[in-house]
Coordinates of N, CA, C and O in Angstrom, one line a residue:
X3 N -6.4 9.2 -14.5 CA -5.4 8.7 -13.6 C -4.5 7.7 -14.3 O -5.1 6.7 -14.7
X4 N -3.1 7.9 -14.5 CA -2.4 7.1 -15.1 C -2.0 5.5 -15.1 O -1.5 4.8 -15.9
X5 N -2.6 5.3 -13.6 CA -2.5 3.8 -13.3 C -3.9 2.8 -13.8 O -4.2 1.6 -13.6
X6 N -4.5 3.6 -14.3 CA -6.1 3.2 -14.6 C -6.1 2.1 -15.6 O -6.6 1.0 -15.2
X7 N -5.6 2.3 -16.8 CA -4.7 1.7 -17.9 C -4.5 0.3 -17.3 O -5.3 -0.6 -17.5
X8 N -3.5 0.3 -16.5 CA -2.6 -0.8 -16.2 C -3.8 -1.9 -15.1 O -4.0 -3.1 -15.4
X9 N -4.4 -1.1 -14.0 CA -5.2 -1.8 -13.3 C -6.4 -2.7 -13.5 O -6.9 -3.6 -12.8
X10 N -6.8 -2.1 -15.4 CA -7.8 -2.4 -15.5 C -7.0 -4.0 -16.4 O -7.5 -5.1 -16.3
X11 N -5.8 -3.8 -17.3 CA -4.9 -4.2 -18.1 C -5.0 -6.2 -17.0 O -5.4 -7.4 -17.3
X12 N -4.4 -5.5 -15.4 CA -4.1 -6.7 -14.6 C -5.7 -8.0 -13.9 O -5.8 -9.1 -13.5
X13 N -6.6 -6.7 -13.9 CA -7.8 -7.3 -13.6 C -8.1 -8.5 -14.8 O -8.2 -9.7 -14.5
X14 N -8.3 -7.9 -16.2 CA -8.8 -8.4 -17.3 C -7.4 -9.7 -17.9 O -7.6 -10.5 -18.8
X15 N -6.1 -9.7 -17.0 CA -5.4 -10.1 -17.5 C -5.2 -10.1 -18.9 O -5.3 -11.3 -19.4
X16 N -5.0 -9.0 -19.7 CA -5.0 -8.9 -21.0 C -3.8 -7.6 -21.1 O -4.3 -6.7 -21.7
X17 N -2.3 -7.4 -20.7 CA -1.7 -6.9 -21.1 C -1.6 -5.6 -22.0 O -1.0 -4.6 -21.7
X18 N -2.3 -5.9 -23.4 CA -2.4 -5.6 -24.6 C -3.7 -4.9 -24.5 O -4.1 -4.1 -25.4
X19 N -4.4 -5.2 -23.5 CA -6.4 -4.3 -23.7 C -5.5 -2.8 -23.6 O -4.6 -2.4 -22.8
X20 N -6.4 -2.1 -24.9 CA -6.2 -0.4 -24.3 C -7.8 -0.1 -23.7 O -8.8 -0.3 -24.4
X21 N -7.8 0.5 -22.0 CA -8.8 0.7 -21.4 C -8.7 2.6 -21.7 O -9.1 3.4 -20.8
X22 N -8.3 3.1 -22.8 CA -8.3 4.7 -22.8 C -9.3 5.3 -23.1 O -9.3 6.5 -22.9
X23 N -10.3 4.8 -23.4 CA -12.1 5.1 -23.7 C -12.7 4.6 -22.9 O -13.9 5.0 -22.9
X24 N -12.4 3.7 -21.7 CA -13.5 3.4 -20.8 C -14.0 4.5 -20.2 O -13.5 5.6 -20.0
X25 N -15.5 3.7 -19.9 CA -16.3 4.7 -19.1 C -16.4 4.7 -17.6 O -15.5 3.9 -17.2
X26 N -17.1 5.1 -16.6 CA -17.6 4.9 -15.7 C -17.8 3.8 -15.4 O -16.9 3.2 -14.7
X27 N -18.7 3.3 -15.6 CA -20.3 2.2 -15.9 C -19.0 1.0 -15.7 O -19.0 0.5 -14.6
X28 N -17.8 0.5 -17.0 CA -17.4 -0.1 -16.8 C -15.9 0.1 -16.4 O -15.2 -0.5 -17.3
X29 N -15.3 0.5 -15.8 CA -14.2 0.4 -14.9 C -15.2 0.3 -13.2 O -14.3 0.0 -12.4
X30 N -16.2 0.4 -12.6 CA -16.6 0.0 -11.9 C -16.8 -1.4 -11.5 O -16.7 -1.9 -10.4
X31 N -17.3 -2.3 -13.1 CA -17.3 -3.5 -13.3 C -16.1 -4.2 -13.2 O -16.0 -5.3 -12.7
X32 N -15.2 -3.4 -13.6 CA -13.7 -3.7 -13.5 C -13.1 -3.9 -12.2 O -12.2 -4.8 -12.0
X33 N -13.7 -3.0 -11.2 CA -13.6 -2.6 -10.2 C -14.2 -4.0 -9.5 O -13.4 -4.7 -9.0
X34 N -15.6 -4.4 -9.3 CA -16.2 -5.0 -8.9 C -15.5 -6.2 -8.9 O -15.0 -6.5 -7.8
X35 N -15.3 -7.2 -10.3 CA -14.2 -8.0 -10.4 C -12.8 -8.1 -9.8 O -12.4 -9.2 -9.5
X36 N -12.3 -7.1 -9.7 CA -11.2 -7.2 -9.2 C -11.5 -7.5 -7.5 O -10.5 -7.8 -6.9
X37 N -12.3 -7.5 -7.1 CA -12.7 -7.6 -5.7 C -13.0 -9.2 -5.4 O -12.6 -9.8 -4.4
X38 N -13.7 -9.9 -6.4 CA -13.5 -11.0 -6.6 C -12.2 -11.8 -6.9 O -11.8 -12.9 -6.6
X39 N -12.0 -11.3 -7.4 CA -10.5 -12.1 -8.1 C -9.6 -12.2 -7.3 O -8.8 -13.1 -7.3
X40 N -9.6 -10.7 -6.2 CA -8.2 -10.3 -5.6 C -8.5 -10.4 -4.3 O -7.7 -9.9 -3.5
X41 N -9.7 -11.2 -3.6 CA -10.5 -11.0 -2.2 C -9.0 -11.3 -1.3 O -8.7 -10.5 -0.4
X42 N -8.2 -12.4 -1.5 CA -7.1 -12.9 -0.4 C -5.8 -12.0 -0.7 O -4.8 -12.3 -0.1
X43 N -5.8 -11.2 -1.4 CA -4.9 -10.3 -1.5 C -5.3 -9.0 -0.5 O -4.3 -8.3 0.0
X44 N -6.7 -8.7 -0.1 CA -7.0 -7.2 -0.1 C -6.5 -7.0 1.8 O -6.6 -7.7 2.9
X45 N -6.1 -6.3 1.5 CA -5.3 -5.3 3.0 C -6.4 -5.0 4.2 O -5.9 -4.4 5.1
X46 N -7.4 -5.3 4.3 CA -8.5 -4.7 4.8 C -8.9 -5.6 6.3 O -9.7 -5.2 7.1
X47 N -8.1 -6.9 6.5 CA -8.7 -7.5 7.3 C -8.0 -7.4 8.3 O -6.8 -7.8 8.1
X48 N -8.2 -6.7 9.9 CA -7.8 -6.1 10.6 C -7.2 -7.5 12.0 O -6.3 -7.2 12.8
X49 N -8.1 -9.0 11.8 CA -8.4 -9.7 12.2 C -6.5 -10.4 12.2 O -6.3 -11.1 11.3
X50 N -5.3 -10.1 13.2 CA -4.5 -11.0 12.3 C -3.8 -11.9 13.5 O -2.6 -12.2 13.5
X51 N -5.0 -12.2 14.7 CA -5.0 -13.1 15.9 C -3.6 -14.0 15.2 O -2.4 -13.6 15.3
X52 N -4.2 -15.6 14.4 CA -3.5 -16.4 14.1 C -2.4 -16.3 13.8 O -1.5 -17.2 13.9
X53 N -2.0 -14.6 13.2 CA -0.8 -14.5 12.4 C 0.3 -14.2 13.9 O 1.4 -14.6 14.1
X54 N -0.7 -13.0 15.0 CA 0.6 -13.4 15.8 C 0.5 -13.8 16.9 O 1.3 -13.5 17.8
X55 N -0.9 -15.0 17.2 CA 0.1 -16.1 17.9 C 1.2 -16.9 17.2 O 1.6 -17.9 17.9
X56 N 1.7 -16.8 16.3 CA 2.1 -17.7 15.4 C 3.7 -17.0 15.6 O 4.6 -17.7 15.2
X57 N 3.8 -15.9 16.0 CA 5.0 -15.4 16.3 C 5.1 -14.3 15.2 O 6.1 -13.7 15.0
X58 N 4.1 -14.1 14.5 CA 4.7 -13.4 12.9 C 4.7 -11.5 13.4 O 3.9 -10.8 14.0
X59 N 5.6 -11.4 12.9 CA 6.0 -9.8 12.9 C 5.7 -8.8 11.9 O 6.0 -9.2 10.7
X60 N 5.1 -7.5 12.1 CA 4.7 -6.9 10.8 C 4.8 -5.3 11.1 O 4.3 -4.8 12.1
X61 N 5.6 -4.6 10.0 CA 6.1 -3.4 10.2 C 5.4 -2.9 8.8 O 5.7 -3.5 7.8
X62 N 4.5 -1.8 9.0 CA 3.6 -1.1 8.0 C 4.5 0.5 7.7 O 4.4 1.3 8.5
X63 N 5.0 0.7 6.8 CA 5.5 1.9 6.5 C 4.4 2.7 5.4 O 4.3 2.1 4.3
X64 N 3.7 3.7 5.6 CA 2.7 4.3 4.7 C 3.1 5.8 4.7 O 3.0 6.5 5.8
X65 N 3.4 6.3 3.8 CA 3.5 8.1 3.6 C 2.8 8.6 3.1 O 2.6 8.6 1.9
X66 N 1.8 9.6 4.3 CA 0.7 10.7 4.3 C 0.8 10.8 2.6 O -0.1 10.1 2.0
X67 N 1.6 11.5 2.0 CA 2.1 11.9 1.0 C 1.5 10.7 -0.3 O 1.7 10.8 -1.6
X68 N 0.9 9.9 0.3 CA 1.4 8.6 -1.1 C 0.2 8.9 -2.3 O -1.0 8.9 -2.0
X69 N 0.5 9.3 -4.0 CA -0.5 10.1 -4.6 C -1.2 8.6 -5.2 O -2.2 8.7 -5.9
X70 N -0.5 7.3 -4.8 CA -1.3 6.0 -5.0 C -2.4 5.7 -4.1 O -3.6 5.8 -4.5
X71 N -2.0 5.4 -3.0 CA -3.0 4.7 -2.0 C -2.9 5.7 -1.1 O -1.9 6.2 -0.6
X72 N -4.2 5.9 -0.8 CA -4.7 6.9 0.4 C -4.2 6.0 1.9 O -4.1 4.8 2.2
X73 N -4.1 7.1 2.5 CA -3.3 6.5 3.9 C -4.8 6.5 4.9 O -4.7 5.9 6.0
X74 N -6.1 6.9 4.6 CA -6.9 6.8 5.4 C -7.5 5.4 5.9 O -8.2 5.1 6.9
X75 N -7.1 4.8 4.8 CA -7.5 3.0 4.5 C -5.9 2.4 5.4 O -5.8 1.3 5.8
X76 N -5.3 3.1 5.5 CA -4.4 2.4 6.4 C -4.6 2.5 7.8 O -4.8 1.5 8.5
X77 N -4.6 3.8 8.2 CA -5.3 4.4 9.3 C -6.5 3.7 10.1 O -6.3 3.5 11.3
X78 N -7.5 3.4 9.5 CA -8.6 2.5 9.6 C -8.6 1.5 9.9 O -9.3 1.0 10.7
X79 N -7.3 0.7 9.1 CA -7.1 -0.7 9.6 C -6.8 -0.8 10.9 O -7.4 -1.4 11.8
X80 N -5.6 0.1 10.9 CA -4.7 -0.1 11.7 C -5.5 0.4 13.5 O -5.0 0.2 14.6
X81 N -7.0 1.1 13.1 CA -7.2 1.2 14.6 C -8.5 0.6 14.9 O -9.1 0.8 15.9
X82 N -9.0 -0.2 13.8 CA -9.9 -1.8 13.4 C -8.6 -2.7 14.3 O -8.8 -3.5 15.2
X83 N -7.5 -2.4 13.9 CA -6.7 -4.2 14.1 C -6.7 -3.9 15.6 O -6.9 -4.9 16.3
X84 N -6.6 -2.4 16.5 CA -6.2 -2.2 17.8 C -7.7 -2.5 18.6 O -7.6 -3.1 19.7
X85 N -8.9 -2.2 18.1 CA -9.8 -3.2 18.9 C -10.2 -4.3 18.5 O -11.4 -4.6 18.5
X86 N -9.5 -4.9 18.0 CA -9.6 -6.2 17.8 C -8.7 -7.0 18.9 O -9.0 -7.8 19.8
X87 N -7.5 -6.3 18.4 CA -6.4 -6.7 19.6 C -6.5 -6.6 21.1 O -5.8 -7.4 21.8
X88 N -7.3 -5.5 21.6 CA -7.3 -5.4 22.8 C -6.2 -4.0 23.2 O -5.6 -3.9 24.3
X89 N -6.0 -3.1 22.0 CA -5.3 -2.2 22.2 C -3.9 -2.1 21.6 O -3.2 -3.1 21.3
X90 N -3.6 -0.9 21.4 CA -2.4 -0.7 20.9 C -1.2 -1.2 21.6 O -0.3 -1.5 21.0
X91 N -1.2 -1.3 23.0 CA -0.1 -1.9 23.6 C 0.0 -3.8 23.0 O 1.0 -4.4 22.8
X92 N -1.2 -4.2 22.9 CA -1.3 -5.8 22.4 C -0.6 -5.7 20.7 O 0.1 -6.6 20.2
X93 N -0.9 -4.8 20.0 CA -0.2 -4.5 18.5 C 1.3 -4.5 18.7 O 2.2 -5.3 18.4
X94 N 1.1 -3.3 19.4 CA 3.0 -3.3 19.5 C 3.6 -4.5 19.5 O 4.6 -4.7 18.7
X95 N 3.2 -5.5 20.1 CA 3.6 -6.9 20.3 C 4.4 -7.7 18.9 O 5.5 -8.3 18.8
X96 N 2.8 -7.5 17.4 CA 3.3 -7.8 16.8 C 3.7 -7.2 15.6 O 4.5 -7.7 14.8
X97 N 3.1 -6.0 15.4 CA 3.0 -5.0 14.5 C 3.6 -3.4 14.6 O 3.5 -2.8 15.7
X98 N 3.9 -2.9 13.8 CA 4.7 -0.9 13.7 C 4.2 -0.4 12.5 O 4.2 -0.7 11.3
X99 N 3.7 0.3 13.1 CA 3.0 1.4 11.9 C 4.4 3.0 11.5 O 4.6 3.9 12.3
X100 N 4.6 2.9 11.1 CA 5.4 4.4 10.6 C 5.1 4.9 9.7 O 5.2 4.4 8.6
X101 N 4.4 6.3 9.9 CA 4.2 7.1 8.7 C 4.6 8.6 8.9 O 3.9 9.5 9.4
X102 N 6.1 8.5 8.4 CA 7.0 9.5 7.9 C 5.9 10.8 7.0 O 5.4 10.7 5.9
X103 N 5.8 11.9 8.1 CA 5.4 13.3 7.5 C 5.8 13.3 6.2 O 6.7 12.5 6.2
X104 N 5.5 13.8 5.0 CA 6.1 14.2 3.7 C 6.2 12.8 3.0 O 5.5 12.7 2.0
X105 N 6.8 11.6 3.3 CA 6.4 10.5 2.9 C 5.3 10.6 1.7 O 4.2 11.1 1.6
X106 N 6.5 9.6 0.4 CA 5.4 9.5 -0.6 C 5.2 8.1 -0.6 O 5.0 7.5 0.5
X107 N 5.0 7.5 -2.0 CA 4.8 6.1 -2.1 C 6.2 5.1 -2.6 O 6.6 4.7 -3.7
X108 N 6.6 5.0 -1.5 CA 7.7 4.1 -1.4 C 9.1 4.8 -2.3 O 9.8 4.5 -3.2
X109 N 9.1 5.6 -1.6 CA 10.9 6.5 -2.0 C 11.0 7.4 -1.2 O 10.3 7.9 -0.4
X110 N 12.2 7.5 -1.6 CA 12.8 9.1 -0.2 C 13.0 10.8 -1.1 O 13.6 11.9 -1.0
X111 N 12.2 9.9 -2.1 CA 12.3 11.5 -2.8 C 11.1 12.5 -2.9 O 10.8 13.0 -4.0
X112 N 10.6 12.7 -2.0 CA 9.1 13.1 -2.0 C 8.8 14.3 -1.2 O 9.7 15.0 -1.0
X113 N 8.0 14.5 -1.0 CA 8.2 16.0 0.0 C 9.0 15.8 1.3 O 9.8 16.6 1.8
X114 N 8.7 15.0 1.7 CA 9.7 14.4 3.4 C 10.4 13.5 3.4 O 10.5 13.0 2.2
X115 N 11.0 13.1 4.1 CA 11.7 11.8 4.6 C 11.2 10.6 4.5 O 10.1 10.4 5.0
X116 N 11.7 9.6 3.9 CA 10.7 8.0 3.8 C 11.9 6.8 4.8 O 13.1 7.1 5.2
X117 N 11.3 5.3 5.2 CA 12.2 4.9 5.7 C 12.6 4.1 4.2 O 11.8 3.9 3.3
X118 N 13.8 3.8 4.2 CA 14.2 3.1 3.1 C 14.3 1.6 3.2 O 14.5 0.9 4.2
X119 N 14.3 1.2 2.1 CA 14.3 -0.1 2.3 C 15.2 -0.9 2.9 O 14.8 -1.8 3.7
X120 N 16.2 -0.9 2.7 CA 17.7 -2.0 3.6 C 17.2 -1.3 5.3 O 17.1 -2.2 6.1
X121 N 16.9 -0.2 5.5 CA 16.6 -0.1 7.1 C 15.3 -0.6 8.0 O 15.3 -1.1 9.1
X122 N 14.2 -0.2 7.0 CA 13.1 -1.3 7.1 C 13.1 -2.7 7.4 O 12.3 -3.3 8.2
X123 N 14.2 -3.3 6.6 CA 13.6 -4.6 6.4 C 14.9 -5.2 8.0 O 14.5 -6.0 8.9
X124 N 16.7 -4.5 7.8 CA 17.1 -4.7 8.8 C 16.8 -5.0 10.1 O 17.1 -6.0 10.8
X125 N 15.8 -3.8 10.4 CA 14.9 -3.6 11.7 C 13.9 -4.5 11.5 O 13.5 -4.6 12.7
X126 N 12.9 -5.6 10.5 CA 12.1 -6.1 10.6 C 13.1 -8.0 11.1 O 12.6 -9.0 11.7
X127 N 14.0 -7.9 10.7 CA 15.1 -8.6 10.5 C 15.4 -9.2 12.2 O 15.2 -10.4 12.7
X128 N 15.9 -8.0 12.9 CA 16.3 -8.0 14.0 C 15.0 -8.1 15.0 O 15.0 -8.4 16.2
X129 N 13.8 -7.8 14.3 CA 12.5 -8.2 15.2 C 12.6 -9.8 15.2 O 12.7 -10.6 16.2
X130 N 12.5 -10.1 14.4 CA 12.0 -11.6 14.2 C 13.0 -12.5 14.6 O 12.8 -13.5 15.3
X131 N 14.5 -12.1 14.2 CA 15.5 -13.0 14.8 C 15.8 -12.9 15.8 O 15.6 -13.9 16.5
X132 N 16.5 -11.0 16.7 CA 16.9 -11.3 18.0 C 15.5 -10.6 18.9 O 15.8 -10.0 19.9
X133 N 14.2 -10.8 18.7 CA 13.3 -10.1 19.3 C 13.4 -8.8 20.1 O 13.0 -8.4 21.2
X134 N 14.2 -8.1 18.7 CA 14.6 -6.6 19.5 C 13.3 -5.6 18.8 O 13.8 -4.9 17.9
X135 N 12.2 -5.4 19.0 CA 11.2 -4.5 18.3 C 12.0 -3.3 18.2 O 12.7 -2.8 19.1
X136 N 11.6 -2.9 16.8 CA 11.7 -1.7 16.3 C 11.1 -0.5 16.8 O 9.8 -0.5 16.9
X137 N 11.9 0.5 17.3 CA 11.7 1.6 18.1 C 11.4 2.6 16.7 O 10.6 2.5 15.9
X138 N 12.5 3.4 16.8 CA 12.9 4.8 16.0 C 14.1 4.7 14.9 O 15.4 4.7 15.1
X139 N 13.4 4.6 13.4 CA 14.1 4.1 12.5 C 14.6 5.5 11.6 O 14.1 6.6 11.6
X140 N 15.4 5.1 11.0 CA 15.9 6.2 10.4 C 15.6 6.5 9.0 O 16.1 5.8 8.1
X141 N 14.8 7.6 8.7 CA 13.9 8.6 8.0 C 14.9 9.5 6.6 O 15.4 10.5 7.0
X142 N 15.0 9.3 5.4 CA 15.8 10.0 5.1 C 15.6 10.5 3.4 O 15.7 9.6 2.6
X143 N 15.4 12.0 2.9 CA 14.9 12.3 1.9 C 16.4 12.4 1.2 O 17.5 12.4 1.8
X144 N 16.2 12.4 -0.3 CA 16.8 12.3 -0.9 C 17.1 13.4 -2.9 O 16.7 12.5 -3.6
X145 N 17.3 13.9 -3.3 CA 17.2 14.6 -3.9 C 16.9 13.8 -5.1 O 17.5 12.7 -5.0
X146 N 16.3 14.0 -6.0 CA 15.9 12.8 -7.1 C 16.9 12.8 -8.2 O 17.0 11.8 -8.9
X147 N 17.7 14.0 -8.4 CA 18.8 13.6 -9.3 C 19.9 13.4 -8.8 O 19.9 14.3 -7.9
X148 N 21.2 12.7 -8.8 CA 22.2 12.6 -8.3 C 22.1 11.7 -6.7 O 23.1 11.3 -6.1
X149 N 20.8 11.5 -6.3 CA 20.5 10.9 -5.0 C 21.2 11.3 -3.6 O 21.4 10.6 -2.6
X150 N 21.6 12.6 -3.8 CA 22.4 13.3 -1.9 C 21.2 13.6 -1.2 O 20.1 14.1 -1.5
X151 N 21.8 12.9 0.1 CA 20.8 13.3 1.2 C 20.6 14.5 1.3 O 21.6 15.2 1.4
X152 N 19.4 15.1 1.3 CA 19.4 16.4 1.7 C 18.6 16.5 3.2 O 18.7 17.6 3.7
X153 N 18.0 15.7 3.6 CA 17.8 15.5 5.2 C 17.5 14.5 5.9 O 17.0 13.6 5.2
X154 N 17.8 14.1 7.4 CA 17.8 12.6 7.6 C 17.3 12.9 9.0 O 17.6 14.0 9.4
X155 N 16.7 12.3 9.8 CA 16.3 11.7 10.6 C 15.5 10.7 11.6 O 15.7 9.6 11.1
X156 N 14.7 10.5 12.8 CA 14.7 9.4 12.9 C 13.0 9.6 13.1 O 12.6 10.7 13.3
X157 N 12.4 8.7 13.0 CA 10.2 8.8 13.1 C 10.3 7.2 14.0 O 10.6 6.1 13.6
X158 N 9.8 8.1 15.3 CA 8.7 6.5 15.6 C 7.4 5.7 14.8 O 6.9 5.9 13.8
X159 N 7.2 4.8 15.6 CA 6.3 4.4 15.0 C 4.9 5.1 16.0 O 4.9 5.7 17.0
X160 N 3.6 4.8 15.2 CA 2.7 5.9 15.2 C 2.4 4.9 16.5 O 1.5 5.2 17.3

């Protein structure tokens, strides 16, 4: 897997390590480490009470499609965070899940439609400033050479 290299490169902070002969045995160690190192980084804690009494707003865009990060670890959270919350109507409050069918890993050039960035972040924009929650944002694939739309439209949130 081509990101393997690099992953193990940022755990070991050593740029310049070539990891092209690791084995098993130790890219798990690698693995293991990186769990330590990176514990307040990791995505996993469904718990995010403080964050929205606190007023904080959070719009999750993930594409089925993504050949990086599996969407089932999003999935998971995301219905970990809803009994935690007391339901999906309590999430809505502070959080949007969107995951655009065909959706890869962060581009609109992938089998389906992705939301793009200036509209994501607009609509995260207009949550937090005029407390207008984000409904149905606009979804739009793109051709990878020359960048024309070749289809557009709009995905709720899940």
């Amino acid at each position: 897997f081509f990101i393997c290299n690099h992953y193990a490169q940022w755990v070991t902070r050593n740029p310049k390590q070539d990891f092209s002969g690791i084995t098993m045995d130790e890219f798990e160690q690698l693995f293991d480490q990186s769990i330590t190192l990176f514990a307040n980084a990791a995505g996993d804690k469904p718990d995010l009470r403080a964050f929205a009494q606190s007023g904080g707003k959070l719009m999750i865009d993930h594409g089925p499609d993504d050949p990086l990060i599996p969407v089932d670890g999003t999935i998971d959270t995301y219905e970990r965070m809803c009994q935690i919350h007391g339901g999906k109507e309590n999430v809505d409050e502070f959080c949007r899940l969107y995951m655009p069918p065909g959706d890869g890993h962060g581009n609109c050039f992938g089998n389906g439609p992705g939301i793009t960035e200036s509209d994501g972040m607009r609509a995260l924009i207009d949550w937090v400033e005029n407390r207008r929650a984000p409904g149905a944002l606009r979804v739009v694939q793109v051709k990878r050479l020359g960048g024309k739309t070749i289809c557009e439209r709009e995905q709720l949130p899940v």
